[in-house]
Amino acid sequence: MKFKPCMAAALAGALLLAACAGRPPAEPSWQTTLPASGAVLAVAARTVEAGQTTCLDETDTAHTLTLLRCKGPARLEIEGVKTDAVEVRFVEPTGDGYRYYDLSSPTEKIDYLRTDTEQGVEVRVDTLYSFSITVTGQEGTDTFLLDCRRADG
């Protein structure tokens, strides 16, 4: 009889850990000021690796963009802008970079959640895709890529 309560407790603990694993951490793990818009970008994810990559647009013009690779879901805090100043689009990995995905657009509240905060905008990405994020501020526009991967692979 003792086995069943222990098994139930272990299962409940495993489910709680699995639920917590699907959420980004509460505190940002990476931060920068975007050069053109002047907005402050903070990213909360298990890990964030920043680099540069090439992204092809719809006309096959190559653009060099900042790439943020995250393990699992990510939460972006963008200070200094409002919700309508943040555009989210799908991109797909190619052999040596990325390409804008033109067959569908991400669906707000399914692929990402964008909300106004007192400081700016929060974008929460729970789906594990690659996105182009464009931030337009009073000074200019910045575009960067966010590539969210499975935390276990």
PDB file of C-alpha atoms in Angstrom:
ATOM      1  CA  MET A   1       0.000   0.000   0.000  1.00  0.00           C
ATOM      2  CA  LYS A   2       2.894   2.381   0.596  1.00  0.00           C
ATOM      3  CA  PHE A   3       4.007   1.950  -2.986  1.00  0.00           C
ATOM      4  CA  LYS A   4       0.963   3.663  -4.486  1.00  0.00           C
ATOM      5  CA  PRO A   5       1.209   6.952  -2.510  1.00  0.00           C
ATOM      6  CA  CYS A   6       4.937   7.127  -3.281  1.00  0.00           C
ATOM      7  CA  MET A   7       4.263   6.460  -6.957  1.00  0.00           C
ATOM      8  CA  ALA A   8       1.575   9.151  -7.005  1.00  0.00           C
ATOM      9  CA  ALA A   9       3.913  11.657  -5.334  1.00  0.00           C
ATOM     10  CA  ALA A  10       6.694  10.868  -7.809  1.00  0.00           C
ATOM     11  CA  LEU A  11       4.328  11.248 -10.747  1.00  0.00           C
ATOM     12  CA  ALA A  12       3.014  14.575  -9.419  1.00  0.00           C
ATOM     13  CA  GLY A  13       6.581  15.819  -8.992  1.00  0.00           C
ATOM     14  CA  ALA A  14       7.521  14.764 -12.521  1.00  0.00           C
ATOM     15  CA  LEU A  15       4.469  16.519 -13.963  1.00  0.00           C
ATOM     16  CA  LEU A  16       5.306  19.699 -12.045  1.00  0.00           C
ATOM     17  CA  LEU A  17       8.887  19.652 -13.361  1.00  0.00           C
ATOM     18  CA  ALA A  18       7.648  19.085 -16.905  1.00  0.00           C
ATOM     19  CA  ALA A  19       5.228  22.001 -16.631  1.00  0.00           C
ATOM     20  CA  CYS A  20       7.950  24.319 -15.313  1.00  0.00           C
ATOM     21  CA  ALA A  21      10.360  23.199 -18.058  1.00  0.00           C
ATOM     22  CA  GLY A  22       8.032  24.599 -20.718  1.00  0.00           C
ATOM     23  CA  ARG A  23       8.241  28.156 -19.415  1.00  0.00           C
ATOM     24  CA  PRO A  24      11.043  30.652 -19.771  1.00  0.00           C
ATOM     25  CA  PRO A  25      12.743  31.817 -16.571  1.00  0.00           C
ATOM     26  CA  ALA A  26      11.299  34.840 -14.775  1.00  0.00           C
ATOM     27  CA  GLU A  27      14.489  36.888 -15.026  1.00  0.00           C
ATOM     28  CA  PRO A  28      16.123  37.924 -18.317  1.00  0.00           C
ATOM     29  CA  SER A  29      19.313  36.059 -19.199  1.00  0.00           C
ATOM     30  CA  TRP A  30      20.467  38.349 -22.041  1.00  0.00           C
ATOM     31  CA  GLN A  31      20.043  42.090 -22.704  1.00  0.00           C
ATOM     32  CA  THR A  32      21.047  44.750 -25.240  1.00  0.00           C
ATOM     33  CA  THR A  33      20.005  48.140 -26.572  1.00  0.00           C
ATOM     34  CA  LEU A  34      18.811  47.880 -30.170  1.00  0.00           C
ATOM     35  CA  PRO A  35      20.960  50.268 -32.250  1.00  0.00           C
ATOM     36  CA  ALA A  36      18.408  51.904 -34.584  1.00  0.00           C
ATOM     37  CA  SER A  37      15.220  52.028 -32.483  1.00  0.00           C
ATOM     38  CA  GLY A  38      16.969  52.628 -29.162  1.00  0.00           C
ATOM     39  CA  ALA A  39      14.636  50.108 -27.482  1.00  0.00           C
ATOM     40  CA  VAL A  40      16.084  47.945 -24.710  1.00  0.00           C
ATOM     41  CA  LEU A  41      15.678  44.226 -25.433  1.00  0.00           C
ATOM     42  CA  ALA A  42      15.849  41.667 -22.615  1.00  0.00           C
ATOM     43  CA  VAL A  43      15.458  37.946 -23.326  1.00  0.00           C
ATOM     44  CA  ALA A  44      14.477  35.342 -20.740  1.00  0.00           C
ATOM     45  CA  ALA A  45      15.227  31.761 -21.835  1.00  0.00           C
ATOM     46  CA  ARG A  46      17.163  28.786 -20.487  1.00  0.00           C
ATOM     47  CA  THR A  47      20.112  29.753 -22.647  1.00  0.00           C
ATOM     48  CA  VAL A  48      20.597  32.572 -25.132  1.00  0.00           C
ATOM     49  CA  GLU A  49      23.399  32.549 -27.698  1.00  0.00           C
ATOM     50  CA  ALA A  50      23.837  35.736 -29.736  1.00  0.00           C
ATOM     51  CA  GLY A  51      25.525  35.871 -33.125  1.00  0.00           C
ATOM     52  CA  GLN A  52      25.094  36.996 -36.706  1.00  0.00           C
ATOM     53  CA  THR A  53      23.460  35.205 -39.630  1.00  0.00           C
ATOM     54  CA  THR A  54      22.146  35.822 -43.119  1.00  0.00           C
ATOM     55  CA  CYS A  55      18.429  35.972 -43.866  1.00  0.00           C
ATOM     56  CA  LEU A  56      16.986  36.012 -47.386  1.00  0.00           C
ATOM     57  CA  ASP A  57      13.897  38.152 -47.916  1.00  0.00           C
ATOM     58  CA  GLU A  58      11.108  37.579 -50.449  1.00  0.00           C
ATOM     59  CA  THR A  59      13.271  38.945 -53.290  1.00  0.00           C
ATOM     60  CA  ASP A  60      16.233  36.701 -52.291  1.00  0.00           C
ATOM     61  CA  THR A  61      18.170  39.716 -51.045  1.00  0.00           C
ATOM     62  CA  ALA A  62      20.507  38.686 -48.228  1.00  0.00           C
ATOM     63  CA  HIS A  63      20.470  40.666 -44.976  1.00  0.00           C
ATOM     64  CA  THR A  64      22.933  40.195 -42.129  1.00  0.00           C
ATOM     65  CA  LEU A  65      20.946  40.099 -38.880  1.00  0.00           C
ATOM     66  CA  THR A  66      21.521  39.405 -35.226  1.00  0.00           C
ATOM     67  CA  LEU A  67      20.507  35.844 -34.346  1.00  0.00           C
ATOM     68  CA  LEU A  68      19.379  34.927 -30.848  1.00  0.00           C
ATOM     69  CA  ARG A  69      19.319  31.137 -30.328  1.00  0.00           C
ATOM     70  CA  CYS A  70      17.330  29.994 -27.320  1.00  0.00           C
ATOM     71  CA  LYS A  71      16.792  26.593 -25.744  1.00  0.00           C
ATOM     72  CA  GLY A  72      13.047  26.152 -25.315  1.00  0.00           C
ATOM     73  CA  PRO A  73      10.434  28.910 -24.983  1.00  0.00           C
ATOM     74  CA  ALA A  74      11.507  32.553 -24.675  1.00  0.00           C
ATOM     75  CA  ARG A  75      10.094  35.779 -23.314  1.00  0.00           C
ATOM     76  CA  LEU A  76      11.192  39.107 -24.794  1.00  0.00           C
ATOM     77  CA  GLU A  77      10.841  42.385 -22.925  1.00  0.00           C
ATOM     78  CA  ILE A  78      11.165  45.368 -25.261  1.00  0.00           C
ATOM     79  CA  GLU A  79      11.289  48.676 -23.396  1.00  0.00           C
ATOM     80  CA  GLY A  80      10.405  51.968 -25.042  1.00  0.00           C
ATOM     81  CA  VAL A  81       7.867  50.849 -27.692  1.00  0.00           C
ATOM     82  CA  LYS A  82       4.181  49.923 -27.899  1.00  0.00           C
ATOM     83  CA  THR A  83       2.551  46.720 -29.163  1.00  0.00           C
ATOM     84  CA  ASP A  84       1.940  47.969 -32.719  1.00  0.00           C
ATOM     85  CA  ALA A  85       5.668  48.750 -33.045  1.00  0.00           C
ATOM     86  CA  VAL A  86       6.625  45.047 -32.820  1.00  0.00           C
ATOM     87  CA  GLU A  87       6.117  42.771 -35.847  1.00  0.00           C
ATOM     88  CA  VAL A  88       6.603  39.000 -35.637  1.00  0.00           C
ATOM     89  CA  ARG A  89       7.133  36.820 -38.741  1.00  0.00           C
ATOM     90  CA  PHE A  90       8.171  33.218 -39.358  1.00  0.00           C
ATOM     91  CA  VAL A  91      11.590  32.445 -40.830  1.00  0.00           C
ATOM     92  CA  GLU A  92      12.900  29.005 -41.685  1.00  0.00           C
ATOM     93  CA  PRO A  93      16.437  27.728 -41.287  1.00  0.00           C
ATOM     94  CA  THR A  94      18.278  27.019 -44.533  1.00  0.00           C
ATOM     95  CA  GLY A  95      21.697  25.475 -45.033  1.00  0.00           C
ATOM     96  CA  ASP A  96      23.733  28.475 -43.934  1.00  0.00           C
ATOM     97  CA  GLY A  97      21.176  31.004 -42.735  1.00  0.00           C
ATOM     98  CA  TYR A  98      17.459  31.718 -42.763  1.00  0.00           C
ATOM     99  CA  ARG A  99      14.748  32.639 -45.231  1.00  0.00           C
ATOM    100  CA  TYR A 100      11.452  34.437 -44.676  1.00  0.00           C
ATOM    101  CA  TYR A 101       8.656  31.875 -44.628  1.00  0.00           C
ATOM    102  CA  ASP A 102       5.908  33.043 -46.979  1.00  0.00           C
ATOM    103  CA  LEU A 103       3.400  30.179 -46.795  1.00  0.00           C
ATOM    104  CA  SER A 104       1.834  31.315 -43.541  1.00  0.00           C
ATOM    105  CA  SER A 105       2.097  33.992 -40.905  1.00  0.00           C
ATOM    106  CA  PRO A 106       2.400  33.365 -37.193  1.00  0.00           C
ATOM    107  CA  THR A 107      -0.881  33.601 -35.339  1.00  0.00           C
ATOM    108  CA  GLU A 108      -0.918  35.874 -32.323  1.00  0.00           C
ATOM    109  CA  LYS A 109      -2.115  34.105 -29.149  1.00  0.00           C
ATOM    110  CA  ILE A 110      -1.206  30.722 -30.700  1.00  0.00           C
ATOM    111  CA  ASP A 111       2.397  31.067 -31.901  1.00  0.00           C
ATOM    112  CA  TYR A 112       3.236  34.037 -29.678  1.00  0.00           C
ATOM    113  CA  LEU A 113       1.628  36.398 -27.194  1.00  0.00           C
ATOM    114  CA  ARG A 114       2.319  40.125 -27.482  1.00  0.00           C
ATOM    115  CA  THR A 115       1.188  42.416 -24.655  1.00  0.00           C
ATOM    116  CA  ASP A 116       1.774  46.004 -23.571  1.00  0.00           C
ATOM    117  CA  THR A 117       3.552  46.520 -20.257  1.00  0.00           C
ATOM    118  CA  GLU A 118       4.279  49.689 -18.289  1.00  0.00           C
ATOM    119  CA  GLN A 119       7.778  49.802 -19.791  1.00  0.00           C
ATOM    120  CA  GLY A 120       7.023  48.641 -23.339  1.00  0.00           C
ATOM    121  CA  VAL A 121       6.050  45.303 -24.901  1.00  0.00           C
ATOM    122  CA  GLU A 122       6.388  41.691 -23.835  1.00  0.00           C
ATOM    123  CA  VAL A 123       6.514  38.978 -26.504  1.00  0.00           C
ATOM    124  CA  ARG A 124       6.225  35.425 -25.217  1.00  0.00           C
ATOM    125  CA  VAL A 125       7.135  32.631 -27.633  1.00  0.00           C
ATOM    126  CA  ASP A 126       6.006  29.198 -26.476  1.00  0.00           C
ATOM    127  CA  THR A 127       6.149  27.481 -29.861  1.00  0.00           C
ATOM    128  CA  LEU A 128       9.552  26.222 -30.954  1.00  0.00           C
ATOM    129  CA  TYR A 129      10.001  27.937 -34.300  1.00  0.00           C
ATOM    130  CA  SER A 130      12.208  30.595 -35.812  1.00  0.00           C
ATOM    131  CA  PHE A 131      10.965  34.165 -35.942  1.00  0.00           C
ATOM    132  CA  SER A 132      11.927  37.524 -37.354  1.00  0.00           C
ATOM    133  CA  ILE A 133      11.190  40.314 -34.871  1.00  0.00           C
ATOM    134  CA  THR A 134      11.037  43.888 -36.154  1.00  0.00           C
ATOM    135  CA  VAL A 135      10.972  46.732 -33.629  1.00  0.00           C
ATOM    136  CA  THR A 136      10.147  50.243 -34.832  1.00  0.00           C
ATOM    137  CA  GLY A 137      11.001  53.147 -32.528  1.00  0.00           C
ATOM    138  CA  GLN A 138      11.113  56.901 -32.936  1.00  0.00           C
ATOM    139  CA  GLU A 139      14.725  56.752 -34.094  1.00  0.00           C
ATOM    140  CA  GLY A 140      14.537  53.829 -36.531  1.00  0.00           C
ATOM    141  CA  THR A 141      13.836  50.133 -37.092  1.00  0.00           C
ATOM    142  CA  ASP A 142      15.703  47.037 -35.932  1.00  0.00           C
ATOM    143  CA  THR A 143      15.163  43.470 -37.124  1.00  0.00           C
ATOM    144  CA  PHE A 144      16.649  40.401 -35.469  1.00  0.00           C
ATOM    145  CA  LEU A 145      16.007  36.658 -35.586  1.00  0.00           C
ATOM    146  CA  LEU A 146      14.865  34.500 -32.678  1.00  0.00           C
ATOM    147  CA  ASP A 147      15.423  30.764 -33.070  1.00  0.00           C
ATOM    148  CA  CYS A 148      13.774  28.727 -30.299  1.00  0.00           C
ATOM    149  CA  ARG A 149      14.801  25.073 -30.118  1.00  0.00           C
ATOM    150  CA  ARG A 150      13.768  22.157 -27.957  1.00  0.00           C
ATOM    151  CA  ALA A 151      15.487  22.317 -24.592  1.00  0.00           C
ATOM    152  CA  ASP A 152      16.381  18.597 -24.808  1.00  0.00           C
ATOM    153  CA  GLY A 153      17.924  18.615 -28.259  1.00  0.00           C
TER     154      GLY A 153
END
